[in-house]
Tab-separated table of C-alpha atoms and ligand atoms in Angstrom:
chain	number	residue	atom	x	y	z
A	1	UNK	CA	0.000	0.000	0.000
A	2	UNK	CA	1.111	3.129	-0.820
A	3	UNK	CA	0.159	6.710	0.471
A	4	UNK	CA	0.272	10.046	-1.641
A	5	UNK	CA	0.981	13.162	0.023
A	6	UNK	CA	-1.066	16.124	-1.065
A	7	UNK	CA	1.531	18.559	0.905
A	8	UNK	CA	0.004	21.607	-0.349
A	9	UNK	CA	-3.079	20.542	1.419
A	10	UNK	CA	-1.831	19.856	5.154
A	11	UNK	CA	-1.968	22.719	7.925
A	12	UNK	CA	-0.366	20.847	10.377
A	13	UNK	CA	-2.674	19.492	12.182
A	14	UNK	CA	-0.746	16.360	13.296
A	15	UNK	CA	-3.339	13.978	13.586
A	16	UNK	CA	-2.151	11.246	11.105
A	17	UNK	CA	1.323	11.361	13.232
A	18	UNK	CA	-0.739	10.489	16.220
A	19	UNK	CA	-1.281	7.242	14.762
A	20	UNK	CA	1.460	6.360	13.029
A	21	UNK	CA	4.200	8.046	14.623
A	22	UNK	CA	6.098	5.554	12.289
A	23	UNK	CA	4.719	6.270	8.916
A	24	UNK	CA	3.889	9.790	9.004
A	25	UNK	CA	7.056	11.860	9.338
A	26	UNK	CA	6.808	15.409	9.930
A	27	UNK	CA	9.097	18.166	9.934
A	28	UNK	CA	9.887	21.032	12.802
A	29	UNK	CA	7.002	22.958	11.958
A	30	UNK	CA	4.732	20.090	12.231
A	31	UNK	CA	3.724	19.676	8.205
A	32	UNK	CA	3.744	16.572	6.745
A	33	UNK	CA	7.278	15.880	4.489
A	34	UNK	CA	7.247	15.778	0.967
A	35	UNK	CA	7.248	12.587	-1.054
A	36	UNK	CA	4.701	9.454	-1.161
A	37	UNK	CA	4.769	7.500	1.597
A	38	UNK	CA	5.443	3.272	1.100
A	39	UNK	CA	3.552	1.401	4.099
A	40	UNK	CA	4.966	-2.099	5.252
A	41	UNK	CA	2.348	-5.204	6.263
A	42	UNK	CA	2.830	-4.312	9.512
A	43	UNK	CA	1.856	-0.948	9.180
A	44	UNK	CA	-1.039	-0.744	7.332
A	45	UNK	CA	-4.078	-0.579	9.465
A	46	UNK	CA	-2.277	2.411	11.693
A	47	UNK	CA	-1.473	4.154	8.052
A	48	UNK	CA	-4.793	3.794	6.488
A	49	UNK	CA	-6.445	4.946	9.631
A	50	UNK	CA	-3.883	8.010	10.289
A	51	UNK	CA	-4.788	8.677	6.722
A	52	UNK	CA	-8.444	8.896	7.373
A	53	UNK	CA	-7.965	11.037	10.333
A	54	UNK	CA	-6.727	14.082	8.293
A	55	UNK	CA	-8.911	16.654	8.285
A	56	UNK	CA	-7.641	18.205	5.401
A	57	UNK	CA	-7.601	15.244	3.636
A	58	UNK	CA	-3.973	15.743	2.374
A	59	UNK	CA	-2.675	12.019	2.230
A	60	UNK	CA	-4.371	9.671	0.063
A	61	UNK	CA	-4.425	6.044	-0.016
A	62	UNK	CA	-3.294	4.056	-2.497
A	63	UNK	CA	-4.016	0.153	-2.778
A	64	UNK	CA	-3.277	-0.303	-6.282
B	101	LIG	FE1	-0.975	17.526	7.808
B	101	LIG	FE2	-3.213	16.218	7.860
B	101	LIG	FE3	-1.143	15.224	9.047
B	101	LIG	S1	-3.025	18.392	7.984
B	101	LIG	S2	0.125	16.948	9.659
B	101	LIG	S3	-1.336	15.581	6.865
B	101	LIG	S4	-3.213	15.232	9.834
């Protein structure tokens, strides 16, 4: 599974982060980093949910 990462979109709200510390890198000013995000087996239930939880719906899942 892969997640895209609609940067322009996030305001920082941190919420994915919160769920997947581990998947959802942000940087000092608390905005998601650039780039698509690759999710491991083990990490795909806490990615797809702190996807979901975006309210700005900036990162995108990808199943394909
Ligand atoms: Fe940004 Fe949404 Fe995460 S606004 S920091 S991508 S919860």
């Amino acid at each position: 599974m892969r997640i895209i990462v609609h940067k322009a979109r996030c305001q920082g709200h941190a919420r994915c982060s919160a769920q997947a510390p581990d998947v959802f890198r942000l940087d000092d000013e608390g905005y998601i980093l650039p780039g698509d995000i690759e999710v491991g087996e083990g990490e795909q239930l806490l990615a797809s949910r702190g996807a979901r939880s975006c309210p700005e719906r900036a990162l995108e899942l990808d199943r394909t």
